[in-house]
Amino acid sequence: SRGLGDVYKRQVVEGFTFALKCAVSAFPGRPVMPDRRFCGNLHSAHAFESFLGTEREGLCLVGRRNMVKAGLAGIAGLSLPELLRTRGEAALAGDAMPSRRSVILLWMTGGPSHIDTWDMKPDRPLMNRGPFSPISTAIPGEFICEHLPKQAAMLDKFTIIRSVDCKKSNHEPNKVMQTGHRQAAPRANSNGERYPAIGSVISKFRGANQLGVPPYVAFQKSRSHVAYAGDLGQKHNPFMANQAANLPVYDSVGKDTGKVSSSPMFRLPRNLDFDRINNRVGLLRQLDGMRRELDVSGNMDAMDTYQQQAVDMLTGGRVQKAFDVSSEPESMRDLYGPHLWCQQALLARRLVEQGVSFVTIDLSYHTASGTWDNHGDNIPPYGGISKGLRPLLPLFDHLITTLVSDLEQRGLLDEVLVVAMGEFGRTPLMGTQGSTDGRNHWPQVMSMCLAGGGMRHGQVIGATEKDGGQIKHRPVTPGDLAATLYHHMGIRQDQTYLDHRGRPVFAVQENGEPIEELI
């Protein structure tokens, strides 16, 4: 920069030190591409992959452009600092948010039959009502399936919604109900993947309840089962929890293999230890000193803070502790039980305790359309109502009631909203696709249940016609569901984000409103 004007000199120094900072930020020994065993599978590819940061251009061996590209490739793989920055800026702007609120979504992948669970039709013919019988509940005059006895006994702590309008919802991928957008259906809309998950919106506009933890976490069986960030960018994709915990391994039909998955996410690569990480942080501070006198906005101090918090996540133990089920008392582990889904529910409770805002549990064994996709006994591996759905219900019954009871005993139930749903209901008549007791997809109406969140429970909202095929009264739309969750999390109902063309899009669609019976 010798002989150049002050302005250009400043640009050169800033560009040089920024590129070095970014490259060093990729903690493993290779400064260009972060090691995913260390950084975690926050997303399938870093945000600047198309920059080709590792490739030289023309005849230049090393240049500022390539250094910047390499730096951006490294920092894009570690998205936590930006996440923390968003949270900090919201606090500085005075956007008050409820302190410790969170959501746990129990995603019943494949679409559970509403008629055989929460909206039974006992007076109808067998081909309509199905093989199960109703039982009375803690809400006088209300009945649910006989295979949900624990939930029936404590239904006063739940709300059942029997009139969810799930039109256009489908699976592979599952998007509409997880985003609150009817257009988020990639099978019908080529831009469907651009609509962000509710969890991603919460990640962007609220962040985590505790600095140093990810805001949106998912236990995912298949990429097609869980909604991602879309136009909000990969940094708001869910943190993949499967790689952070030791969990039992089940095969595609729900049989325990006796194996336990590894948890490589927080395992440091060879030749890298915490001392080396701290040395790299020290180097970042030295590089900051090269341009500190040029910084008049205070951005450097903020960057120091966010980078240190990112390191704290990896070295401080808060997130690792949340994923360590072995630290739970044996009595609590026994209470939840050894099943994969139940262990994930226990981890979900631990995660919200540590400050995670949104947790999705993909309740599925199969990587295709989903375990709750009960088309018929002649259509494996899902089975029909008798042999496919029936084994799932007692397990789900135990999982959801144990989770809700545990949250209540810990004083967390008013802060944590538990939501259980799939993408649609099932056909009123059994016998679809040549089966005797299968039910096909039915995106006309579905049921769902909620508990906690400080909301009014012990009620049933809406109803279907006598055969369960259409909404009779009080339709609840995907937009209403999204608005309810955003209301719970303190996010404005008129919040917008920019799509891929730079146009503002409302996070709440179809004039969705928070469900007034709940709030």
Coordinates of C-alpha atoms in Angstrom, one line a residue:
S1 CA 0.0 0.0 0.0
R2 CA 3.1 2.3 -0.1
G3 CA 2.3 5.6 -1.8
L4 CA -1.4 5.1 -1.9
G5 CA -4.0 7.4 -0.5
D6 CA -5.3 6.9 3.0
V7 CA -8.7 5.6 1.9
Y8 CA -7.2 2.9 -0.4
K9 CA -4.6 2.1 2.2
R10 CA -7.4 1.4 4.7
Q11 CA -9.2 -0.8 2.3
V12 CA -6.1 -2.9 1.6
V13 CA -5.4 -3.4 5.3
E14 CA -9.0 -4.2 6.1
G15 CA -9.3 -6.7 3.3
F16 CA -6.0 -8.4 4.2
T17 CA -6.7 -8.7 7.9
F18 CA -10.4 -9.8 7.3
A19 CA -9.3 -12.6 4.9
L20 CA -6.7 -13.8 7.5
K21 CA -9.3 -13.6 10.3
C22 CA -11.7 -15.7 8.3
A23 CA -9.2 -18.3 7.3
V24 CA -8.0 -18.7 10.9
S25 CA -11.7 -18.9 12.0
A26 CA -11.8 -22.4 10.4
F27 CA -10.4 -24.0 13.6
P28 CA -9.0 -27.3 12.2
G29 CA -5.5 -27.3 10.6
R30 CA -6.8 -26.7 7.1
P31 CA -7.9 -23.1 7.1
V32 CA -9.9 -23.3 3.9
M33 CA -12.5 -26.0 4.5
P34 CA -13.7 -26.6 8.1
D35 CA -13.6 -30.2 9.3
R36 CA -17.2 -31.2 9.8
R37 CA -16.3 -33.6 12.6
F38 CA -15.5 -30.4 14.5
C39 CA -17.9 -27.8 13.2
G40 CA -20.9 -30.1 13.0
N41 CA -23.2 -30.7 10.1
L42 CA -24.9 -27.4 10.4
H43 CA -25.8 -27.6 6.7
S44 CA -25.0 -29.8 3.8
A45 CA -22.7 -27.3 2.1
H46 CA -21.1 -24.1 3.2
A47 CA -22.8 -20.9 2.0
F48 CA -19.9 -19.8 -0.3
E49 CA -19.3 -23.1 -2.0
S50 CA -19.7 -21.6 -5.4
F51 CA -16.8 -19.2 -4.7
L52 CA -14.4 -22.2 -5.3
G53 CA -12.3 -20.8 -2.5
T54 CA -9.7 -23.6 -2.8
E55 CA -9.0 -23.1 -6.5
R56 CA -6.4 -20.7 -7.9
E57 CA -7.4 -18.2 -10.6
G58 CA -5.3 -17.7 -13.8
L59 CA -1.5 -17.6 -13.2
C60 CA -1.7 -16.1 -9.7
L61 CA -0.5 -18.5 -7.1
V62 CA -1.7 -16.5 -4.1
G63 CA -3.6 -13.2 -4.2
R64 CA -5.9 -11.1 -2.1
R65 CA -9.0 -12.3 -4.1
N66 CA -8.1 -15.9 -3.5
M67 CA -7.3 -15.2 0.2
V68 CA -10.7 -13.5 0.6
K69 CA -12.4 -16.4 -1.1
A70 CA -10.7 -18.9 1.1
G71 CA -11.6 -16.9 4.2
L72 CA -15.2 -16.6 3.2
A73 CA -15.3 -20.4 2.6
G74 CA -14.0 -21.0 6.1
I75 CA -16.2 -18.6 7.9
A76 CA -19.3 -19.7 6.0
G77 CA -18.9 -23.2 7.4
L78 CA -19.0 -21.8 11.0
S79 CA -22.4 -20.0 11.1
L80 CA -22.7 -19.6 14.8
P81 CA -21.1 -16.1 15.1
E82 CA -23.8 -14.7 12.7
L83 CA -26.5 -16.5 14.7
L84 CA -25.2 -14.9 17.9
R85 CA -24.9 -11.5 16.3
T86 CA -28.6 -11.6 15.2
R87 CA -29.6 -12.4 18.8
G88 CA -27.5 -9.6 20.1
E89 CA -28.8 -7.0 17.7
A90 CA -32.4 -7.9 18.6
A91 CA -31.6 -7.3 22.2
L92 CA -29.9 -3.9 21.5
A93 CA -32.9 -2.9 19.4
G94 CA -35.2 -3.3 22.4
D95 CA -37.2 -6.1 20.9
A96 CA -38.3 -7.7 24.2
M97 CA -39.0 -11.4 23.9
P98 CA -40.3 -13.9 26.5
S99 CA -37.2 -15.1 28.3
R100 CA -37.1 -18.9 28.1
R101 CA -39.9 -19.9 25.8
S102 CA -39.4 -22.8 23.4
V103 CA -41.2 -25.3 21.2
I104 CA -40.8 -29.1 20.9
L105 CA -42.4 -30.4 17.7
L106 CA -43.2 -34.1 17.7
W107 CA -43.4 -34.7 13.9
M108 CA -45.4 -37.8 13.1
T109 CA -43.9 -38.3 9.7
G110 CA -46.2 -39.8 7.1
G111 CA -49.6 -38.4 8.4
P112 CA -51.3 -40.2 11.3
S113 CA -55.0 -41.2 10.9
H114 CA -57.1 -38.6 12.7
I115 CA -60.1 -41.0 12.8
D116 CA -58.1 -43.7 14.5
T117 CA -56.5 -41.4 17.1
W118 CA -58.1 -38.1 18.2
D119 CA -61.3 -37.8 16.2
M120 CA -63.0 -41.2 16.5
K121 CA -66.3 -42.0 14.8
P122 CA -67.6 -44.9 16.9
D123 CA -71.2 -44.8 15.5
R124 CA -70.1 -45.2 11.9
P125 CA -69.7 -48.5 9.9
L126 CA -66.4 -50.4 10.4
M127 CA -64.9 -49.3 7.1
N128 CA -65.2 -45.7 8.3
R129 CA -64.7 -45.9 12.0
G130 CA -61.8 -48.4 11.9
P131 CA -60.9 -51.2 14.2
F132 CA -60.2 -49.2 17.4
S133 CA -62.6 -48.3 20.2
P134 CA -62.9 -44.9 22.0
I135 CA -62.2 -44.4 25.7
S136 CA -63.3 -41.5 28.0
T137 CA -60.9 -38.8 28.9
A138 CA -60.2 -36.2 31.6
I139 CA -62.3 -33.8 29.6
P140 CA -65.9 -34.7 30.2
G141 CA -67.7 -35.9 27.1
E142 CA -64.6 -36.2 25.0
F143 CA -63.2 -39.5 23.7
I144 CA -59.9 -40.6 22.1
C145 CA -58.4 -43.9 20.9
E146 CA -58.2 -46.8 23.4
H147 CA -54.5 -47.1 22.6
L148 CA -53.8 -43.7 24.1
P149 CA -54.9 -44.3 27.7
K150 CA -52.2 -42.2 29.3
Q151 CA -53.0 -39.2 27.3
A152 CA -56.7 -39.8 27.9
A153 CA -56.1 -39.7 31.6
M154 CA -54.4 -36.3 31.5
L155 CA -56.2 -34.8 28.5
D156 CA -57.0 -31.8 30.7
K157 CA -53.4 -30.7 30.1
F158 CA -53.8 -31.0 26.3
T159 CA -55.7 -29.3 23.5
I160 CA -56.9 -31.4 20.6
I161 CA -57.6 -29.6 17.4
R162 CA -59.8 -31.7 15.1
S163 CA -60.3 -29.1 12.3
V164 CA -56.9 -28.4 10.9
D165 CA -57.2 -27.4 7.2
C166 CA -54.1 -29.1 5.7
K167 CA -54.9 -28.6 2.0
K168 CA -51.9 -28.9 -0.3
S169 CA -49.8 -30.6 2.3
N170 CA -47.8 -33.5 1.2
H171 CA -44.7 -35.4 2.1
E172 CA -41.2 -36.0 0.6
P173 CA -40.5 -33.3 1.4
N174 CA -42.8 -32.3 4.3
K175 CA -43.1 -28.6 4.2
V176 CA -46.6 -27.0 4.5
M177 CA -47.4 -27.7 8.1
Q178 CA -43.8 -27.1 9.2
T179 CA -43.6 -23.7 7.5
G180 CA -47.2 -22.4 7.7
H181 CA -47.1 -21.8 3.9
R182 CA -49.4 -23.7 1.6
Q183 CA -47.1 -22.9 -1.3
A184 CA -44.3 -24.7 0.5
A185 CA -45.0 -27.9 -1.4
P186 CA -42.1 -28.7 -3.7
R187 CA -44.1 -31.5 -5.5
A188 CA -46.5 -28.8 -6.7
N189 CA -44.4 -25.7 -6.6
S190 CA -40.9 -25.5 -7.9
N191 CA -40.1 -22.8 -5.4
G192 CA -41.6 -24.7 -2.5
E193 CA -38.2 -25.3 -0.9
R194 CA -37.6 -21.6 -0.5
Y195 CA -40.2 -21.2 2.3
P196 CA -38.5 -21.3 5.7
A197 CA -39.4 -23.7 8.5
I198 CA -41.1 -22.1 11.5
G199 CA -38.0 -23.1 13.4
S200 CA -35.8 -21.2 11.0
V201 CA -37.9 -18.1 11.3
I202 CA -37.6 -18.4 15.1
S203 CA -33.8 -18.8 14.6
K204 CA -33.6 -15.6 12.6
F205 CA -35.9 -13.3 14.5
R206 CA -35.4 -14.6 18.0
G207 CA -32.3 -16.8 18.2
A208 CA -31.6 -19.1 21.1
N209 CA -32.5 -18.4 24.7
Q210 CA -28.9 -18.9 25.7
L211 CA -25.8 -17.6 23.9
G212 CA -23.6 -20.4 22.8
V213 CA -26.3 -22.9 21.8
P214 CA -28.1 -23.4 18.4
P215 CA -31.6 -22.0 18.2
Y216 CA -33.1 -24.7 15.9
V217 CA -32.3 -28.3 16.5
A218 CA -33.6 -31.4 14.7
F219 CA -33.4 -35.1 15.2
Q220 CA -33.8 -36.1 11.5
K221 CA -34.3 -39.6 10.0
S222 CA -34.4 -38.2 6.4
R223 CA -33.7 -34.9 4.8
S224 CA -37.2 -35.0 3.2
H225 CA -38.9 -35.2 6.6
V226 CA -37.8 -31.9 8.1
A227 CA -38.2 -28.3 6.8
Y228 CA -35.1 -26.2 6.4
A229 CA -34.4 -22.4 6.2
G230 CA -35.1 -21.8 2.5
D231 CA -34.7 -18.1 1.6
L232 CA -33.5 -17.3 5.1
G233 CA -30.1 -18.9 4.3
Q234 CA -28.3 -22.0 5.4
K235 CA -27.2 -20.5 8.7
H236 CA -30.8 -20.9 9.9
N237 CA -31.0 -24.5 9.0
P238 CA -31.5 -26.9 11.9
F239 CA -28.5 -28.1 13.9
M240 CA -28.4 -31.8 13.2
A241 CA -28.7 -33.5 16.6
N242 CA -28.3 -37.0 15.4
Q243 CA -24.5 -36.6 15.2
A244 CA -24.2 -35.0 18.6
A245 CA -25.6 -37.8 20.8
N246 CA -25.2 -41.6 21.3
L247 CA -28.6 -43.0 20.4
P248 CA -30.0 -46.5 19.9
V249 CA -30.2 -47.6 16.2
Y250 CA -33.5 -48.9 14.8
D251 CA -34.0 -50.5 11.5
S252 CA -36.6 -49.2 8.9
V253 CA -39.4 -51.2 10.5
G254 CA -38.7 -50.2 14.1
K255 CA -36.6 -53.1 15.3
D256 CA -33.9 -52.3 17.8
T257 CA -30.6 -53.4 16.2
G258 CA -28.8 -53.4 19.5
K259 CA -26.3 -50.9 18.2
V260 CA -25.7 -47.4 19.4
S261 CA -24.8 -44.5 17.1
S262 CA -21.6 -42.5 17.6
S263 CA -21.5 -38.8 18.3
P264 CA -18.7 -37.3 16.2
M265 CA -19.9 -33.7 16.1
F266 CA -17.9 -32.6 19.1
R267 CA -14.9 -34.9 18.6
L268 CA -11.8 -32.9 17.9
P269 CA -9.8 -33.9 14.8
R270 CA -6.3 -35.3 15.2
N271 CA -3.6 -32.8 16.0
L272 CA -6.2 -30.3 17.4
D273 CA -6.8 -29.7 21.0
F274 CA -8.3 -27.0 23.1
D275 CA -5.0 -25.3 23.6
R276 CA -4.5 -25.0 19.9
I277 CA -8.0 -23.5 19.5
N278 CA -7.2 -20.9 22.2
N279 CA -4.0 -20.1 20.3
R280 CA -6.0 -19.5 17.2
V281 CA -8.3 -17.2 19.1
G282 CA -5.2 -15.3 20.3
L283 CA -4.0 -15.0 16.7
L284 CA -7.4 -13.5 15.7
R285 CA -7.0 -10.9 18.4
Q286 CA -3.5 -10.0 17.2
L287 CA -4.8 -9.6 13.6
D288 CA -7.6 -7.4 15.0
G289 CA -4.9 -5.2 16.4
M290 CA -3.7 -4.4 12.9
R291 CA -6.9 -2.6 12.1
R292 CA -8.2 -1.6 15.5
E293 CA -7.3 2.0 15.1
L294 CA -9.2 2.1 11.8
D295 CA -12.4 0.8 13.3
V296 CA -14.7 3.6 14.3
S297 CA -18.0 1.6 14.4
G298 CA -17.2 -0.8 17.2
N299 CA -17.7 -3.8 14.8
M300 CA -14.3 -5.3 15.8
D301 CA -15.3 -5.5 19.5
A302 CA -18.6 -7.1 18.5
M303 CA -16.8 -9.6 16.3
D304 CA -14.5 -10.5 19.2
T305 CA -17.5 -11.2 21.3
Y306 CA -19.4 -13.4 18.8
Q307 CA -16.3 -15.4 17.9
Q308 CA -15.5 -16.0 21.5
Q309 CA -19.1 -17.3 22.1
A310 CA -18.7 -19.6 19.1
V311 CA -15.5 -21.0 20.7
D312 CA -17.3 -21.3 24.0
M313 CA -20.0 -23.5 22.4
L314 CA -17.3 -25.9 21.3
T315 CA -15.1 -25.8 24.4
G316 CA -17.4 -24.6 27.2
G317 CA -19.4 -27.8 27.5
R318 CA -23.0 -26.4 27.5
V319 CA -24.1 -28.0 24.3
Q320 CA -22.1 -31.2 24.9
K321 CA -23.7 -31.5 28.3
A322 CA -27.2 -31.2 26.9
F323 CA -26.6 -34.1 24.6
D324 CA -25.1 -36.3 27.3
V325 CA -28.0 -38.5 28.4
S326 CA -25.7 -40.5 30.7
S327 CA -25.6 -37.5 33.1
E328 CA -29.4 -37.9 33.7
P329 CA -30.3 -39.9 36.8
E330 CA -30.9 -43.6 36.0
S331 CA -34.5 -43.2 37.3
M332 CA -35.2 -40.5 34.8
R333 CA -33.7 -42.5 31.9
D334 CA -35.8 -45.5 33.0
L335 CA -38.9 -43.3 33.1
Y336 CA -38.5 -42.2 29.5
G337 CA -37.4 -45.7 28.5
P338 CA -34.8 -47.0 26.1
H339 CA -36.6 -46.5 22.8
L340 CA -35.0 -44.2 20.3
W341 CA -37.9 -41.7 20.1
C342 CA -38.1 -41.6 23.9
Q343 CA -34.4 -40.9 24.3
Q344 CA -34.7 -38.1 21.7
A345 CA -37.6 -36.7 23.8
L346 CA -35.4 -36.7 26.9
L347 CA -32.7 -35.0 24.9
A348 CA -35.2 -32.4 23.7
R349 CA -36.1 -31.6 27.3
R350 CA -32.4 -31.2 28.1
L351 CA -31.9 -29.0 25.0
V352 CA -34.6 -26.5 25.9
E353 CA -33.3 -26.4 29.4
Q354 CA -29.9 -25.3 28.0
G355 CA -31.5 -22.6 25.9
V356 CA -32.5 -24.1 22.5
S357 CA -35.6 -22.4 21.2
F358 CA -37.1 -25.0 18.7
V359 CA -36.6 -28.8 18.6
T360 CA -38.1 -31.1 16.0
I361 CA -38.1 -34.9 16.5
D362 CA -38.7 -36.8 13.4
L363 CA -40.8 -39.7 14.7
S364 CA -40.0 -42.1 11.9
Y365 CA -37.9 -45.2 11.3
H366 CA -38.0 -45.1 7.5
T367 CA -36.2 -42.7 5.2
A368 CA -39.0 -42.5 2.6
S369 CA -42.4 -41.1 3.2
G370 CA -42.7 -41.9 6.9
T371 CA -43.6 -44.4 9.5
W372 CA -47.1 -43.1 10.0
D373 CA -48.0 -43.5 6.3
N374 CA -50.4 -46.4 7.0
H375 CA -51.6 -47.4 3.5
G376 CA -52.3 -51.0 4.2
D377 CA -50.9 -54.3 5.5
N378 CA -50.1 -55.3 1.9
I379 CA -47.9 -52.2 1.5
P380 CA -44.7 -52.6 3.6
P381 CA -43.0 -51.3 5.5
Y382 CA -45.7 -49.0 6.9
G383 CA -48.6 -51.5 7.3
G384 CA -52.2 -50.6 7.8
I385 CA -54.2 -49.5 10.7
S386 CA -54.3 -52.7 12.7
K387 CA -50.7 -53.8 12.2
G388 CA -49.0 -50.6 11.3
L389 CA -50.6 -47.8 13.4
R390 CA -51.5 -49.9 16.5
P391 CA -47.9 -50.6 17.6
L392 CA -47.1 -46.9 17.3
L393 CA -49.8 -45.5 19.5
P394 CA -48.8 -46.9 22.9
L395 CA -45.2 -45.8 22.3
F396 CA -46.4 -42.3 21.3
D397 CA -48.7 -42.3 24.3
H398 CA -45.9 -43.0 26.7
L399 CA -43.5 -40.5 25.0
I400 CA -45.8 -37.5 24.9
T401 CA -47.2 -37.9 28.4
T402 CA -43.8 -38.6 29.9
L403 CA -42.4 -35.5 28.3
V404 CA -45.3 -33.2 29.3
S405 CA -45.2 -34.6 32.9
D406 CA -41.5 -34.1 33.2
L407 CA -41.7 -30.5 31.9
E408 CA -44.4 -29.8 34.4
Q409 CA -42.5 -31.3 37.4
R410 CA -39.5 -29.2 36.4
G411 CA -41.5 -26.0 36.2
L412 CA -40.9 -25.7 32.5
L413 CA -44.4 -26.5 31.1
D414 CA -45.6 -22.9 31.0
E415 CA -42.5 -22.0 28.9
V416 CA -42.3 -25.0 26.6
L417 CA -45.0 -25.5 24.0
V418 CA -45.3 -29.2 22.9
V419 CA -46.9 -29.8 19.5
A420 CA -47.6 -33.2 18.0
M421 CA -48.8 -33.5 14.4
G422 CA -48.1 -34.9 10.9
E423 CA -48.7 -33.4 7.4
F424 CA -52.3 -34.6 6.8
G425 CA -55.1 -36.9 7.9
R426 CA -56.2 -40.2 6.3
T427 CA -59.1 -41.1 4.1
P428 CA -62.5 -41.7 5.8
L429 CA -62.9 -45.1 4.3
M430 CA -60.4 -47.9 4.7
G431 CA -59.4 -50.4 2.0
T432 CA -57.4 -48.1 -0.3
Q433 CA -54.9 -49.4 -2.8
G434 CA -56.2 -53.0 -2.5
S435 CA -55.7 -53.2 1.2
T436 CA -58.2 -54.3 3.8
D437 CA -57.5 -51.7 6.5
G438 CA -55.2 -49.1 4.9
R439 CA -56.0 -45.4 4.6
N440 CA -54.6 -43.1 1.9
H441 CA -53.5 -39.5 2.2
W442 CA -56.2 -37.0 3.1
P443 CA -55.2 -33.4 2.9
Q444 CA -58.7 -32.1 3.6
V445 CA -58.5 -32.2 7.4
M446 CA -56.3 -33.6 10.2
S447 CA -56.0 -33.6 14.0
M448 CA -53.2 -32.4 16.1
C449 CA -52.5 -31.9 19.8
L450 CA -50.7 -29.3 21.9
A451 CA -49.7 -28.9 25.6
G452 CA -47.9 -26.4 27.7
G453 CA -46.7 -23.0 26.6
G454 CA -48.7 -21.2 29.3
M455 CA -51.8 -21.6 27.1
R456 CA -55.4 -22.6 27.9
H457 CA -55.7 -26.4 27.6
G458 CA -58.2 -29.0 28.6
Q459 CA -60.3 -28.4 25.5
V460 CA -61.1 -29.7 22.0
I461 CA -61.2 -27.1 19.2
G462 CA -63.2 -27.6 16.0
A463 CA -65.0 -30.7 14.6
T464 CA -65.3 -32.7 11.4
E465 CA -68.4 -34.0 9.6
K466 CA -69.9 -37.3 10.8
D467 CA -67.6 -39.4 8.6
G468 CA -64.5 -37.3 9.5
G469 CA -64.0 -36.3 5.9
Q470 CA -64.4 -32.6 6.0
I471 CA -64.3 -29.7 8.4
K472 CA -67.6 -29.0 10.1
H473 CA -66.6 -25.9 12.0
R474 CA -63.7 -23.8 13.2
P475 CA -61.0 -24.4 10.5
V476 CA -57.4 -23.9 11.7
T477 CA -55.0 -23.1 8.8
P478 CA -51.2 -23.6 8.6
G479 CA -51.0 -19.8 8.9
D480 CA -52.9 -19.9 12.1
L481 CA -50.6 -22.5 13.5
A482 CA -47.5 -20.5 12.5
A483 CA -49.0 -17.3 14.0
T484 CA -49.7 -19.2 17.3
L485 CA -46.1 -20.4 17.6
Y486 CA -44.7 -17.0 16.7
H487 CA -47.0 -15.4 19.3
H488 CA -45.7 -17.9 21.9
M489 CA -42.1 -17.0 21.0
G490 CA -42.6 -13.2 21.0
I491 CA -42.2 -12.7 17.2
R492 CA -44.3 -10.0 15.6
Q493 CA -47.2 -11.2 13.5
D494 CA -46.3 -8.7 10.7
Q495 CA -42.6 -9.9 10.6
T496 CA -41.2 -10.2 7.0
Y497 CA -38.1 -11.6 5.4
L498 CA -36.6 -11.1 2.0
D499 CA -37.0 -13.9 -0.6
H500 CA -34.4 -14.8 -3.2
R501 CA -35.4 -11.8 -5.4
G502 CA -35.1 -9.4 -2.5
R503 CA -38.9 -9.0 -2.1
P504 CA -40.4 -8.9 1.4
V505 CA -42.5 -12.0 2.4
F506 CA -44.7 -12.2 5.5
A507 CA -43.7 -15.0 7.8
V508 CA -47.4 -15.5 8.6
Q509 CA -49.5 -16.3 5.5
E510 CA -53.2 -16.4 4.6
N511 CA -54.0 -13.8 7.2
G512 CA -53.2 -16.3 9.9
E513 CA -54.1 -15.4 13.4
P514 CA -53.0 -16.9 16.7
I515 CA -55.6 -19.5 17.8
E516 CA -57.7 -17.4 20.2
E517 CA -59.0 -20.3 22.2
L518 CA -55.5 -21.1 23.2
I519 CA -54.1 -17.6 24.1

